[in-house]
PDB file of N, CA and C in Angstrom:
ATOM      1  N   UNK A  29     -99.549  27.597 245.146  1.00 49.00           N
ATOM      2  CA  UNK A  29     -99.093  26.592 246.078  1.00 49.00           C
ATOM      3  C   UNK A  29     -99.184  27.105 247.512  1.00 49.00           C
ATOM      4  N   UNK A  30     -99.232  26.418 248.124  1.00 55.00           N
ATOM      5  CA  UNK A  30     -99.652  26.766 249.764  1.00 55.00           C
ATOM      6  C   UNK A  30     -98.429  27.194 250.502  1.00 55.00           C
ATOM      7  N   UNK A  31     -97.345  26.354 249.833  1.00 89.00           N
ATOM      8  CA  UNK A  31     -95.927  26.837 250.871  1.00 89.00           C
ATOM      9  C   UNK A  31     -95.122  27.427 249.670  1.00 89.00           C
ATOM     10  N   UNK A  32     -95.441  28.478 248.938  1.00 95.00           N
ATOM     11  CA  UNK A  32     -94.815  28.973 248.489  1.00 95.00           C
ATOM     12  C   UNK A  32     -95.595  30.644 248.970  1.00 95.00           C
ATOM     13  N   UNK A  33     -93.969  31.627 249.691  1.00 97.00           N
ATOM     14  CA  UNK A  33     -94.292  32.682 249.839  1.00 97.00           C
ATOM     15  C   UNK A  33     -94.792  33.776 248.736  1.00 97.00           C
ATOM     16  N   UNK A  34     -95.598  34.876 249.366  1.00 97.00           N
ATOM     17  CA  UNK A  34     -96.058  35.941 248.505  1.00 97.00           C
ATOM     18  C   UNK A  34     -95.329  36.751 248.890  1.00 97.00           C
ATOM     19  N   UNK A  35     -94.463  37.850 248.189  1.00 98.00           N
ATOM     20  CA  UNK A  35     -93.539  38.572 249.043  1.00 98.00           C
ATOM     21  C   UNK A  35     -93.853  39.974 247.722  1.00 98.00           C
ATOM     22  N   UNK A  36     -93.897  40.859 248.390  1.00 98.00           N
ATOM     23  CA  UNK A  36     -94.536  42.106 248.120  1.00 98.00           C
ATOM     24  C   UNK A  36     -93.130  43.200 247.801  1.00 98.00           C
ATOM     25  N   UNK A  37     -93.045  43.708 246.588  1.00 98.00           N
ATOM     26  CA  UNK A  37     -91.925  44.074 246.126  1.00 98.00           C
ATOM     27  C   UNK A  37     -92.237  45.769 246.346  1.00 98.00           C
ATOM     28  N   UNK A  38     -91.882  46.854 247.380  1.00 97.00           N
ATOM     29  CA  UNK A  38     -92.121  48.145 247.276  1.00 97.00           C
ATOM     30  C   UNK A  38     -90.908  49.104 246.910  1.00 97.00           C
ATOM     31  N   UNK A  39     -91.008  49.607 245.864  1.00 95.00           N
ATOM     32  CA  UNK A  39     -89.682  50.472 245.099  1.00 95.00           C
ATOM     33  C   UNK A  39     -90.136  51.090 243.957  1.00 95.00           C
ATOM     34  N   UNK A  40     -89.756  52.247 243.978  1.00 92.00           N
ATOM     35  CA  UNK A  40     -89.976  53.210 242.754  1.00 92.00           C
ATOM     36  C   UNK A  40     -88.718  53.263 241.900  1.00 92.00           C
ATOM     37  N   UNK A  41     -87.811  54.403 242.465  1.00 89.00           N
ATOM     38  CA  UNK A  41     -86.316  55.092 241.999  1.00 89.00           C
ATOM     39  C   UNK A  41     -85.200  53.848 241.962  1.00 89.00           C
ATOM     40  N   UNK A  42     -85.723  52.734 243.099  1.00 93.00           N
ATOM     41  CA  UNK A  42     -84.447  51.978 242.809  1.00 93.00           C
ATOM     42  C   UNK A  42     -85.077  50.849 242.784  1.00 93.00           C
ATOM     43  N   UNK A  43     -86.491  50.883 242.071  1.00 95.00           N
ATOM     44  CA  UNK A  43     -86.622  49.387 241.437  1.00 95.00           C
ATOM     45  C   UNK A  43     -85.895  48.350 240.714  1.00 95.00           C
ATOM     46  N   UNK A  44     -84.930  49.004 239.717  1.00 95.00           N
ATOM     47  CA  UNK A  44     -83.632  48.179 239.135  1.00 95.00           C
ATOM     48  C   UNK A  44     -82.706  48.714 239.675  1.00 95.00           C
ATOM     49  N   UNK A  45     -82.216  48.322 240.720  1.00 95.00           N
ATOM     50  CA  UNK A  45     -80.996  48.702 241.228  1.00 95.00           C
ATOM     51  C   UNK A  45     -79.884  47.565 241.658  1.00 95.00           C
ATOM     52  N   UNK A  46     -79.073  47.152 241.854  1.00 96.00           N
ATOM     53  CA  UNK A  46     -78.227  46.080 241.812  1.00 96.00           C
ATOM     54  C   UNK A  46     -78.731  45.583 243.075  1.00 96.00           C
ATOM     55  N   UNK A  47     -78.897  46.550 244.459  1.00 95.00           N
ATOM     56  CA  UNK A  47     -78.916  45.706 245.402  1.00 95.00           C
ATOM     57  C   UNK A  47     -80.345  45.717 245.929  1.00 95.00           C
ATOM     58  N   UNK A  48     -81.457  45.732 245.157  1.00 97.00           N
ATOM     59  CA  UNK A  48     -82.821  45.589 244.959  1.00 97.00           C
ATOM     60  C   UNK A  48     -82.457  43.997 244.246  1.00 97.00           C
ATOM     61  N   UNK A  49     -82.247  44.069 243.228  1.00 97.00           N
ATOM     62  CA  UNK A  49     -81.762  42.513 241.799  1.00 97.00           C
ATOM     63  C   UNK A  49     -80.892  41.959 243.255  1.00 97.00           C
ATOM     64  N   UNK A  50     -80.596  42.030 243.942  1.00 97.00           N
ATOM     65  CA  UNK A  50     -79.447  41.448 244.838  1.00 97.00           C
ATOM     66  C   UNK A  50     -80.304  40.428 245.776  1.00 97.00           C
ATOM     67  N   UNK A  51     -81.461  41.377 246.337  1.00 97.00           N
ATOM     68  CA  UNK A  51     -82.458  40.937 247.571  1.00 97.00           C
ATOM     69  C   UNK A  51     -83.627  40.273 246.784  1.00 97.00           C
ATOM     70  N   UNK A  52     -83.431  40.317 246.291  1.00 98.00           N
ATOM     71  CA  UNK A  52     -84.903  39.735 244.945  1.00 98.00           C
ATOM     72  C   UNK A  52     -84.148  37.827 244.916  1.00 98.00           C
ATOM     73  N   UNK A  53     -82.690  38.146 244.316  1.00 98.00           N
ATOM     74  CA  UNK A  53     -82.421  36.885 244.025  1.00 98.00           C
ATOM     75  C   UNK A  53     -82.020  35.965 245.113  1.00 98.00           C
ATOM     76  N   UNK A  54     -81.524  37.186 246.257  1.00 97.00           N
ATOM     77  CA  UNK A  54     -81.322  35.911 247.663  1.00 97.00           C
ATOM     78  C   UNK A  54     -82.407  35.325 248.065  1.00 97.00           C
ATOM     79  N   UNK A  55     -83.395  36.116 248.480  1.00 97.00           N
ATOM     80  CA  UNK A  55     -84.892  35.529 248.710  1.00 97.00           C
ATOM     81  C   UNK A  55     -85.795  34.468 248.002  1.00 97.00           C
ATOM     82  N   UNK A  56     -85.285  34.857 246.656  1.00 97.00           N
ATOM     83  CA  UNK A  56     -85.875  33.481 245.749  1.00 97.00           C
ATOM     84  C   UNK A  56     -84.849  32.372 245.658  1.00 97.00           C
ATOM     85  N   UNK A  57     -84.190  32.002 246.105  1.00 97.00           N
ATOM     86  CA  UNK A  57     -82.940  31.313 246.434  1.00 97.00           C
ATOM     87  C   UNK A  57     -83.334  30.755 247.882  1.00 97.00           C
ATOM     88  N   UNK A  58     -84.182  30.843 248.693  1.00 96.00           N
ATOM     89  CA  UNK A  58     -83.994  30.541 249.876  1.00 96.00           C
ATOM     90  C   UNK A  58     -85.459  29.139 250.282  1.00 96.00           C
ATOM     91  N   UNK A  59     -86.334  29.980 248.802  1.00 95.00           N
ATOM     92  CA  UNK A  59     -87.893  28.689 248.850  1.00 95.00           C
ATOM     93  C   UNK A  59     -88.583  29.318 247.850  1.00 95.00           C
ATOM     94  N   UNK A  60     -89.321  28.671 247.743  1.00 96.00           N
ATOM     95  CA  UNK A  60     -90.224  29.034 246.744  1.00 96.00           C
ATOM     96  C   UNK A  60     -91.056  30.490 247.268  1.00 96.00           C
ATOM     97  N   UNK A  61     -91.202  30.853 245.986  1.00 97.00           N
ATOM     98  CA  UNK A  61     -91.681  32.596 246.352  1.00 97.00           C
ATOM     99  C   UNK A  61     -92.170  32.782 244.826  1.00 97.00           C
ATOM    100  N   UNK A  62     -93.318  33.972 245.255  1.00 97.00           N
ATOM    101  CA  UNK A  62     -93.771  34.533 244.512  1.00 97.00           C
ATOM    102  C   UNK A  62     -93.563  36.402 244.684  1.00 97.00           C
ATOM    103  N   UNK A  63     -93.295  36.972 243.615  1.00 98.00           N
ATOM    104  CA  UNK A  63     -92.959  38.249 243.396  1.00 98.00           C
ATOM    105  C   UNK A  63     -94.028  39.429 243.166  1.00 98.00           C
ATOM    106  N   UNK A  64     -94.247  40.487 243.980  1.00 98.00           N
ATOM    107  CA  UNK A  64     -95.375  41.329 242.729  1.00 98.00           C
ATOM    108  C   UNK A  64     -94.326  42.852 243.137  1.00 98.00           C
ATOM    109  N   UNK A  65     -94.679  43.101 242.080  1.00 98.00           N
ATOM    110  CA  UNK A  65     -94.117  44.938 242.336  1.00 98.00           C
ATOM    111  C   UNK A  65     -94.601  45.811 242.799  1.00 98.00           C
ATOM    112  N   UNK A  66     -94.622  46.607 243.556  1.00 97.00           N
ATOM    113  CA  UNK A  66     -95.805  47.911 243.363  1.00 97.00           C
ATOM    114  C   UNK A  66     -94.867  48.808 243.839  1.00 97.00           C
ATOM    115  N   UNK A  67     -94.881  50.183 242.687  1.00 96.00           N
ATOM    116  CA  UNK A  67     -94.732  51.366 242.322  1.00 96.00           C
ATOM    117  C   UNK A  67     -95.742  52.072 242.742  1.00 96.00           C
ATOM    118  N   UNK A  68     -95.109  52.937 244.068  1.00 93.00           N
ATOM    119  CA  UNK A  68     -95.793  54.219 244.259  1.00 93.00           C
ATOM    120  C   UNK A  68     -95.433  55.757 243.252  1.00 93.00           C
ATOM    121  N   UNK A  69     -96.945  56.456 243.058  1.00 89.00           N
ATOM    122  CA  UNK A  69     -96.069  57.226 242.089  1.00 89.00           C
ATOM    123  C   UNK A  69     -95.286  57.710 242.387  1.00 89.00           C
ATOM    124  N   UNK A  70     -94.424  59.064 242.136  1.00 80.00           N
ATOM    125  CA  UNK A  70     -93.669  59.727 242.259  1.00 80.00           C
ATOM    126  C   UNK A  70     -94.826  61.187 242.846  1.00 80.00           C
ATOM    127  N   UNK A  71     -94.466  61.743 244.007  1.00 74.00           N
ATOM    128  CA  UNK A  71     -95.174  63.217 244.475  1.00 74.00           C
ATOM    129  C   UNK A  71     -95.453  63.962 243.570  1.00 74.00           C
ATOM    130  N   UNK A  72     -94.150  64.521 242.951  1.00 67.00           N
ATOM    131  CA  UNK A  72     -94.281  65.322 242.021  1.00 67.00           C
ATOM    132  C   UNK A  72     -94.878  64.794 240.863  1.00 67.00           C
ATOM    133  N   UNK A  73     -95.053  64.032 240.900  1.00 68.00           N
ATOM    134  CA  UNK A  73     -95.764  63.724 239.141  1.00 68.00           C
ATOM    135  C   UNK A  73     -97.190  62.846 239.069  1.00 68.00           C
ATOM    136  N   UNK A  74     -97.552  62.612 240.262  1.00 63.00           N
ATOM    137  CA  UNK A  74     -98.647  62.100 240.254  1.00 63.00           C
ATOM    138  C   UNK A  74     -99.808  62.822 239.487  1.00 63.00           C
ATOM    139  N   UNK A  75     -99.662  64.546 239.471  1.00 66.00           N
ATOM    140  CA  UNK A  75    -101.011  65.362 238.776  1.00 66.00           C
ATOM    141  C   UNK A  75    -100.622  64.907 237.439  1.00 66.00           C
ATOM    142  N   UNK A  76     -99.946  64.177 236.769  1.00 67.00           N
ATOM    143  CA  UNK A  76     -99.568  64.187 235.674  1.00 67.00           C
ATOM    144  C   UNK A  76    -100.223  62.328 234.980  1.00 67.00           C
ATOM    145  N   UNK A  77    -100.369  61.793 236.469  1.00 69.00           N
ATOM    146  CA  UNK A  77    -101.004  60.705 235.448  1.00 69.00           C
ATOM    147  C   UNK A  77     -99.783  59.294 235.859  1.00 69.00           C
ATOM    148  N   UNK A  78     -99.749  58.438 235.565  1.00 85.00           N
ATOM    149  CA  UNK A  78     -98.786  57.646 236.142  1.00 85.00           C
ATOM    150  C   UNK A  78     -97.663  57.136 234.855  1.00 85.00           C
ATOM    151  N   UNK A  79     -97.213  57.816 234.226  1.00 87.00           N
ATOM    152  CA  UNK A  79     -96.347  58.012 233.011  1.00 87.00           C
ATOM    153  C   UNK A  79     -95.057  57.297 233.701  1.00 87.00           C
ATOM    154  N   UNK A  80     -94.829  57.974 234.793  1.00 88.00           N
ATOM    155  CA  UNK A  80     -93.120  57.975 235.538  1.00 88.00           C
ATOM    156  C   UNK A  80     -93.023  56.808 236.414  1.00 88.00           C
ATOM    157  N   UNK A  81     -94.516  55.854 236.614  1.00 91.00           N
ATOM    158  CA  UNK A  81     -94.186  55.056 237.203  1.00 91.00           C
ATOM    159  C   UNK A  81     -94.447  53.491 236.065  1.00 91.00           C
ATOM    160  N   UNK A  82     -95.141  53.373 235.376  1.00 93.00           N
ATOM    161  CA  UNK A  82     -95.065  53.440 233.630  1.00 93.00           C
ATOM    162  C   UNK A  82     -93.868  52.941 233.596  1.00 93.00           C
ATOM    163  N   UNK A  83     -93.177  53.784 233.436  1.00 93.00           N
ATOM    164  CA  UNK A  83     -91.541  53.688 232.526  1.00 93.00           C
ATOM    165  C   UNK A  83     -90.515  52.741 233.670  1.00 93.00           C
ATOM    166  N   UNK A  84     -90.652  53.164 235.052  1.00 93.00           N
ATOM    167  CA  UNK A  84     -90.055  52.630 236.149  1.00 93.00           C
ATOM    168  C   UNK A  84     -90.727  50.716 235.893  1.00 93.00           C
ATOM    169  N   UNK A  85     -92.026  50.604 235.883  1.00 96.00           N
ATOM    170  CA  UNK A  85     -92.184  49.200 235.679  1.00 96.00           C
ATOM    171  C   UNK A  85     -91.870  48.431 234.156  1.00 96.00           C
ATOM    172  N   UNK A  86     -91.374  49.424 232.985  1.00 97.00           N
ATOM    173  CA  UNK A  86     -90.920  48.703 231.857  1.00 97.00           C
ATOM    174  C   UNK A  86     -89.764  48.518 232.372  1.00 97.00           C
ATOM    175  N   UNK A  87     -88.841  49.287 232.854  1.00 96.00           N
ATOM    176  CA  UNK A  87     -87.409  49.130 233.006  1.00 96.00           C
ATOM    177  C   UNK A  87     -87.336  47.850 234.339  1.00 96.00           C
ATOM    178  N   UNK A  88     -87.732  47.652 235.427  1.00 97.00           N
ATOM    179  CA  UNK A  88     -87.661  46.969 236.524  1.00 97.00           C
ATOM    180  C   UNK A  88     -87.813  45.550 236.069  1.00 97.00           C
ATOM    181  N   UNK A  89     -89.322  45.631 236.056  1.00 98.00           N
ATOM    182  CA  UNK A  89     -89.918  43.946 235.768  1.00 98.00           C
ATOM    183  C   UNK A  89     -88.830  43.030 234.921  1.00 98.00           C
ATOM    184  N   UNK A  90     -88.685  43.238 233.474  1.00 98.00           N
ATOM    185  CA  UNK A  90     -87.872  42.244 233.599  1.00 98.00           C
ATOM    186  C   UNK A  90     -86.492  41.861 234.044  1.00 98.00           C
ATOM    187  N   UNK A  91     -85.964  43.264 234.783  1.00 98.00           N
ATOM    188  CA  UNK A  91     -84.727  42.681 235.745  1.00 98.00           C
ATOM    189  C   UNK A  91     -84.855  42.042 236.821  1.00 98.00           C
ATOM    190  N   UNK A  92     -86.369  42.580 237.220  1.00 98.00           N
ATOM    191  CA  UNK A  92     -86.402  41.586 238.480  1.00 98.00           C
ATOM    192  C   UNK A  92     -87.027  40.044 237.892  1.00 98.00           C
ATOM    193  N   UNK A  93     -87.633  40.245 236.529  1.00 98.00           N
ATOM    194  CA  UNK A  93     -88.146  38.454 236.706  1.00 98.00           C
ATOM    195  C   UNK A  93     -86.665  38.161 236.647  1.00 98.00           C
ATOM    196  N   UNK A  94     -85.816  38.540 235.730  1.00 97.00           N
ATOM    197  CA  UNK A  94     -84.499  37.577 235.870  1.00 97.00           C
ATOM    198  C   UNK A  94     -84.539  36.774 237.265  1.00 97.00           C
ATOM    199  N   UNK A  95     -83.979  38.000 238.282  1.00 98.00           N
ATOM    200  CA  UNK A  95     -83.473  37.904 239.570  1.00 98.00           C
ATOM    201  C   UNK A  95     -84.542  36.682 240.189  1.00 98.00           C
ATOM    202  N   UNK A  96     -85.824  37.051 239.707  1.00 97.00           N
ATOM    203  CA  UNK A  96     -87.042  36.279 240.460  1.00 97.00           C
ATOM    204  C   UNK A  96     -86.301  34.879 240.147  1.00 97.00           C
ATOM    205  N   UNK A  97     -86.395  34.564 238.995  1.00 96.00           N
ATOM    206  CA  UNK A  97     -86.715  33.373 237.599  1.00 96.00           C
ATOM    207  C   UNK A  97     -88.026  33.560 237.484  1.00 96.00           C
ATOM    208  N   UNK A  98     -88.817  33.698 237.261  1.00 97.00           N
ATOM    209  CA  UNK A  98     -90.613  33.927 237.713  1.00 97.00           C
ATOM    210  C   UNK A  98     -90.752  35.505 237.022  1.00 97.00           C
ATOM    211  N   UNK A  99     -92.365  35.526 236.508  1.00 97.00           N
ATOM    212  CA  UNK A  99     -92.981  36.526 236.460  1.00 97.00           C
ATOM    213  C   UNK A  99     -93.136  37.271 237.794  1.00 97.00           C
ATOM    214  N   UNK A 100     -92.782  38.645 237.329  1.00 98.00           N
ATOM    215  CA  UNK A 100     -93.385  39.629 238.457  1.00 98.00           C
ATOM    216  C   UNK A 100     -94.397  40.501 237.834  1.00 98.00           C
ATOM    217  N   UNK A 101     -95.747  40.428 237.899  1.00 98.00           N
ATOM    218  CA  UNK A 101     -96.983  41.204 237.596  1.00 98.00           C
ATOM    219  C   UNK A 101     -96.442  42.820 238.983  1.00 98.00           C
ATOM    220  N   UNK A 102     -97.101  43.556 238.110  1.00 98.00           N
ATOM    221  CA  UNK A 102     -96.357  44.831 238.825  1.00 98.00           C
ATOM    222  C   UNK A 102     -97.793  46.018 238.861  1.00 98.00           C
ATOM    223  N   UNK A 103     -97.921  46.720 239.954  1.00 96.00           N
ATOM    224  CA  UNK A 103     -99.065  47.516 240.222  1.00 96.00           C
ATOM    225  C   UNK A 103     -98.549  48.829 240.754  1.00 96.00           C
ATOM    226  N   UNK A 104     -99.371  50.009 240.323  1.00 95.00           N
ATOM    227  CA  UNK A 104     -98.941  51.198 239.938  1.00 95.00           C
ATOM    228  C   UNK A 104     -99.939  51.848 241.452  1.00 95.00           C
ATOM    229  N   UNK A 105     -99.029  52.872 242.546  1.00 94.00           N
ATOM    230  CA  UNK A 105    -100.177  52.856 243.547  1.00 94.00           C
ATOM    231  C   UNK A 105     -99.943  54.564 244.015  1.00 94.00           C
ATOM    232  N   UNK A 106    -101.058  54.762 244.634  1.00 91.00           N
ATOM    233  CA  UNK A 106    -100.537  56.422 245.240  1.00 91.00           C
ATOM    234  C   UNK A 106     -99.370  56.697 245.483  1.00 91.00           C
ATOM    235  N   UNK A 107     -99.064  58.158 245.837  1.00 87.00           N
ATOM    236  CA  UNK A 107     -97.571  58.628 245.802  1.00 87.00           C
ATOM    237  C   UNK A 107     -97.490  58.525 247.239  1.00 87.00           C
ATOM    238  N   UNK A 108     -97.934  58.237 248.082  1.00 88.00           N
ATOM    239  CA  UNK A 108     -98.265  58.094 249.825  1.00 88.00           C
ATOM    240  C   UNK A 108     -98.166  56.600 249.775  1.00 88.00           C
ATOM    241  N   UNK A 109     -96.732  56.424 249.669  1.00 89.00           N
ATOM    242  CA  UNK A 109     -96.007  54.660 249.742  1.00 89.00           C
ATOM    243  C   UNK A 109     -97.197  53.912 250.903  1.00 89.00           C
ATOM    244  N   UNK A 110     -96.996  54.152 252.242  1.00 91.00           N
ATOM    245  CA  UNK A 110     -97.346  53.893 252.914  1.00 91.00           C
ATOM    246  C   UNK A 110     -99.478  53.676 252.856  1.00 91.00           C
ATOM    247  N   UNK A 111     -99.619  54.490 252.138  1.00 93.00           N
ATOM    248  CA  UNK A 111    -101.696  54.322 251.819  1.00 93.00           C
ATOM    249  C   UNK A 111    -101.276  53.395 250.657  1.00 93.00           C
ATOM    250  N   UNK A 112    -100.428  53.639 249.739  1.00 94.00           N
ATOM    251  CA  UNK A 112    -100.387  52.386 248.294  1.00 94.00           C
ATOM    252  C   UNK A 112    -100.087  50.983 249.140  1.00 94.00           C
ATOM    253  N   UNK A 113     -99.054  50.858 249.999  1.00 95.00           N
ATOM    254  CA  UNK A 113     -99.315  49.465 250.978  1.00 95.00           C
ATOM    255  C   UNK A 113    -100.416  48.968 251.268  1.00 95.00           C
ATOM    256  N   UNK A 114    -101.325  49.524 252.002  1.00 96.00           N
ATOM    257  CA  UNK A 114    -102.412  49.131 253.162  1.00 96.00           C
ATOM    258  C   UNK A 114    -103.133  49.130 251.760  1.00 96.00           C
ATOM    259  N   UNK A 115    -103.380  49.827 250.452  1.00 96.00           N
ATOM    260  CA  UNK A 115    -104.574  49.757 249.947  1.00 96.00           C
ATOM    261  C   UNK A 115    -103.946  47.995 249.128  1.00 96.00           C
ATOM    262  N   UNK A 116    -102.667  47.657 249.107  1.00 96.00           N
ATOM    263  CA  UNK A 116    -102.404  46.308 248.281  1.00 96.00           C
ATOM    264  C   UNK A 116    -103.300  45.231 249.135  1.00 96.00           C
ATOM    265  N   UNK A 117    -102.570  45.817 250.591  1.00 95.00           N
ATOM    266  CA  UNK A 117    -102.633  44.740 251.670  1.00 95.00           C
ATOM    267  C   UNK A 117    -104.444  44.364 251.529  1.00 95.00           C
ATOM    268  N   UNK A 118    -105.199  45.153 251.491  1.00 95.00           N
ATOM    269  CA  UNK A 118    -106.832  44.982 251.390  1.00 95.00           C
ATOM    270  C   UNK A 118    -107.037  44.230 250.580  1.00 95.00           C
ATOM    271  N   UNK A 119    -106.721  44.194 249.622  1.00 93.00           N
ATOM    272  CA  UNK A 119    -106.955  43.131 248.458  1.00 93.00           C
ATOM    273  C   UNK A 119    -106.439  41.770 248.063  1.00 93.00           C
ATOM    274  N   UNK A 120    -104.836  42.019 249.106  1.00 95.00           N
ATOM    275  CA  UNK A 120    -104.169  40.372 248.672  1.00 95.00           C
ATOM    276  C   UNK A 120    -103.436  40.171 250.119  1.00 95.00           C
ATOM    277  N   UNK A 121    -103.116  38.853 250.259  1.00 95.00           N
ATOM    278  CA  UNK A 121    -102.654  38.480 251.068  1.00 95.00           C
ATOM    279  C   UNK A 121    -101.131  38.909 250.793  1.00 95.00           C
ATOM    280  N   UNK A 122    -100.325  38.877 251.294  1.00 97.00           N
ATOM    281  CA  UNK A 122     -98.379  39.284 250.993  1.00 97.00           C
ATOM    282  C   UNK A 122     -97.881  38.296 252.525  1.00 97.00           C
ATOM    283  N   UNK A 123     -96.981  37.160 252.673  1.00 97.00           N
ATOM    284  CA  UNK A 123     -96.248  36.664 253.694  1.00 97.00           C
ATOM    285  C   UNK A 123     -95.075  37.429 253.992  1.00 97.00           C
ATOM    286  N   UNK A 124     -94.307  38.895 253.242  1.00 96.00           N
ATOM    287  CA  UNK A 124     -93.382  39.335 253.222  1.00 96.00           C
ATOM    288  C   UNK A 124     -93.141  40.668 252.235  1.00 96.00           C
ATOM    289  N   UNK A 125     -92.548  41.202 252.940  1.00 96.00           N
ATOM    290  CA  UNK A 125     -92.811  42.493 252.297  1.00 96.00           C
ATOM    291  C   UNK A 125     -91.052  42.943 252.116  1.00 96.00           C
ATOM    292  N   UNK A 126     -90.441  43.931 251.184  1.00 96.00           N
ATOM    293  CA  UNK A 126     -89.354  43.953 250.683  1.00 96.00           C
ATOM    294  C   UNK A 126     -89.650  45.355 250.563  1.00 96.00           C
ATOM    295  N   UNK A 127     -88.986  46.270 251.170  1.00 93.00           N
ATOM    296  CA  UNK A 127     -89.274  47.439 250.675  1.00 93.00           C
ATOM    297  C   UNK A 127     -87.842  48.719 250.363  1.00 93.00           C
ATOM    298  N   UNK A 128     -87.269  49.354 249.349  1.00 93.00           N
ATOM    299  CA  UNK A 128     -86.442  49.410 248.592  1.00 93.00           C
ATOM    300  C   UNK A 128     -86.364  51.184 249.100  1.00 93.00           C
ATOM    301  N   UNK A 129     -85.613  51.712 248.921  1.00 89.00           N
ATOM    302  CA  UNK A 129     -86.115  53.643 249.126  1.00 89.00           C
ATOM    303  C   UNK A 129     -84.625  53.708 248.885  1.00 89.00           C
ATOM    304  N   UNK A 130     -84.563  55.321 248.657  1.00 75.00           N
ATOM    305  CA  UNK A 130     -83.808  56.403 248.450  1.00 75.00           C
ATOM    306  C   UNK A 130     -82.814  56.038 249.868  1.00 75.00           C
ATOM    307  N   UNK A 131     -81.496  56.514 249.877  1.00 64.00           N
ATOM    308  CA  UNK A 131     -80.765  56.332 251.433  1.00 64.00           C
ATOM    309  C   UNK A 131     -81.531  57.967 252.150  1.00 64.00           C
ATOM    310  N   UNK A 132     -81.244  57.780 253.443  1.00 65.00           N
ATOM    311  CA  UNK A 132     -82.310  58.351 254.388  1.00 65.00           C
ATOM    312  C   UNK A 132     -82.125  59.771 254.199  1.00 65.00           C
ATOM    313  N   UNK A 133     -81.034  60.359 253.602  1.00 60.00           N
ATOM    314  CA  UNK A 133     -80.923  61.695 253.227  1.00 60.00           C
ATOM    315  C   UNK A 133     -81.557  62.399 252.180  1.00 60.00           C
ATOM    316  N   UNK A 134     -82.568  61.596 251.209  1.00 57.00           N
ATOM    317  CA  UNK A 134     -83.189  62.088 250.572  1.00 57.00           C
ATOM    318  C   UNK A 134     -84.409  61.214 249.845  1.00 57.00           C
ATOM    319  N   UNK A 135     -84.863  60.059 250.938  1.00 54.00           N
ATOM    320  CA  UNK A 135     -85.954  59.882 250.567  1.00 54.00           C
ATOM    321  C   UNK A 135     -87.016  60.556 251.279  1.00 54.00           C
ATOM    322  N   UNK A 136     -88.068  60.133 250.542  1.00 56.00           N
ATOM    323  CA  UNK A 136     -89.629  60.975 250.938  1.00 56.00           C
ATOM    324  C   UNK A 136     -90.298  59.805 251.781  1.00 56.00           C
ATOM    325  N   UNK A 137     -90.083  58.522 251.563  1.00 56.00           N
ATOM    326  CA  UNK A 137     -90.522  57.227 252.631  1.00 56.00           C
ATOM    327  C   UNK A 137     -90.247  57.484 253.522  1.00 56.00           C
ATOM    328  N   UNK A 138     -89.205  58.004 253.776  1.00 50.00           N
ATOM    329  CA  UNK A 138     -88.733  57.535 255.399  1.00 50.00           C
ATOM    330  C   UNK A 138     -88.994  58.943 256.230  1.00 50.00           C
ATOM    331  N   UNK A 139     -89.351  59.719 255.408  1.00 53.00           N
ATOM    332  CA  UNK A 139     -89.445  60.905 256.367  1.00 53.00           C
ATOM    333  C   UNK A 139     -90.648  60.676 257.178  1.00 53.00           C
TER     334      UNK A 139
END
C-alpha cells in the first residue's frame, strides 16, 4: 500500500525486550506500518557464522509480530550495525527506522 509506512527494525541483544515490544506496538498503533528486522551479528561471533543471530531472530520475530499484529520477515547483517544499515538501505526503501542498543555504558553501537 502506498500510505502504509516501512519502518526498519535495528536490534540484536534487545530484540525482545519489553521496551523494544513497547515501541513496536506504539508505532503500529499510530497507521498502518510495515515491520522488517535486521540483526547485526554479534563482533565476537561473527567468525563463527551467524548461529547467535539465528537464535536472536527465533526468539524476537514472533514477539514482535505480536506487538506488530503483522509479519515481521527478519534479515541477518554484518557485525558493523551501521555498514548492515546502508547495505539494507541499498536494496529497500525504509520511511523509518527504529533502532534498539545496549544503554550507552556498554554498547558497541554507540561507541
Amino acid at each position: 500500500m502506498a500510505d502504509t509506512a516501512r519502518v526498519l527494525v535495528v536490534a540484536n541483544r534487545t530484540a525482545a525486550t519489553p521496551a523494544l515490544l513497547a515501541a513496536v506496538r506504539e508505532r503500529a498503533a499510530k497507521g498502518p506500518c510495515e515491520f522488517t528486522l535486521l540483526v547485526p551479528q554479534l563482533i565476537a561471533e561473527e567468525a563463527f557464522g551467524d548461529e547467535e543471530a539465528r537464535k536472536t531472530i527465533e526468539l524476537a520475530v514472533p514477539l514482535l509480530e505480536e506487538a506488530a499484529d503483522d509479519e515481521v520477515p527478519a534479515i541477518i547483517g554484518t557485525s558493523d550495525a551501521m555498514l548492515a544499515v546502508e547495505r539494507v538501505l541499498v536494496h529497500e526503501h525504509f520511511d523509518e527506522v527504529i533502532v534498539s542498543t545496549l544503554p550507552d555504558r556498554v554498547s558497541h553501537w554507540l561507541k
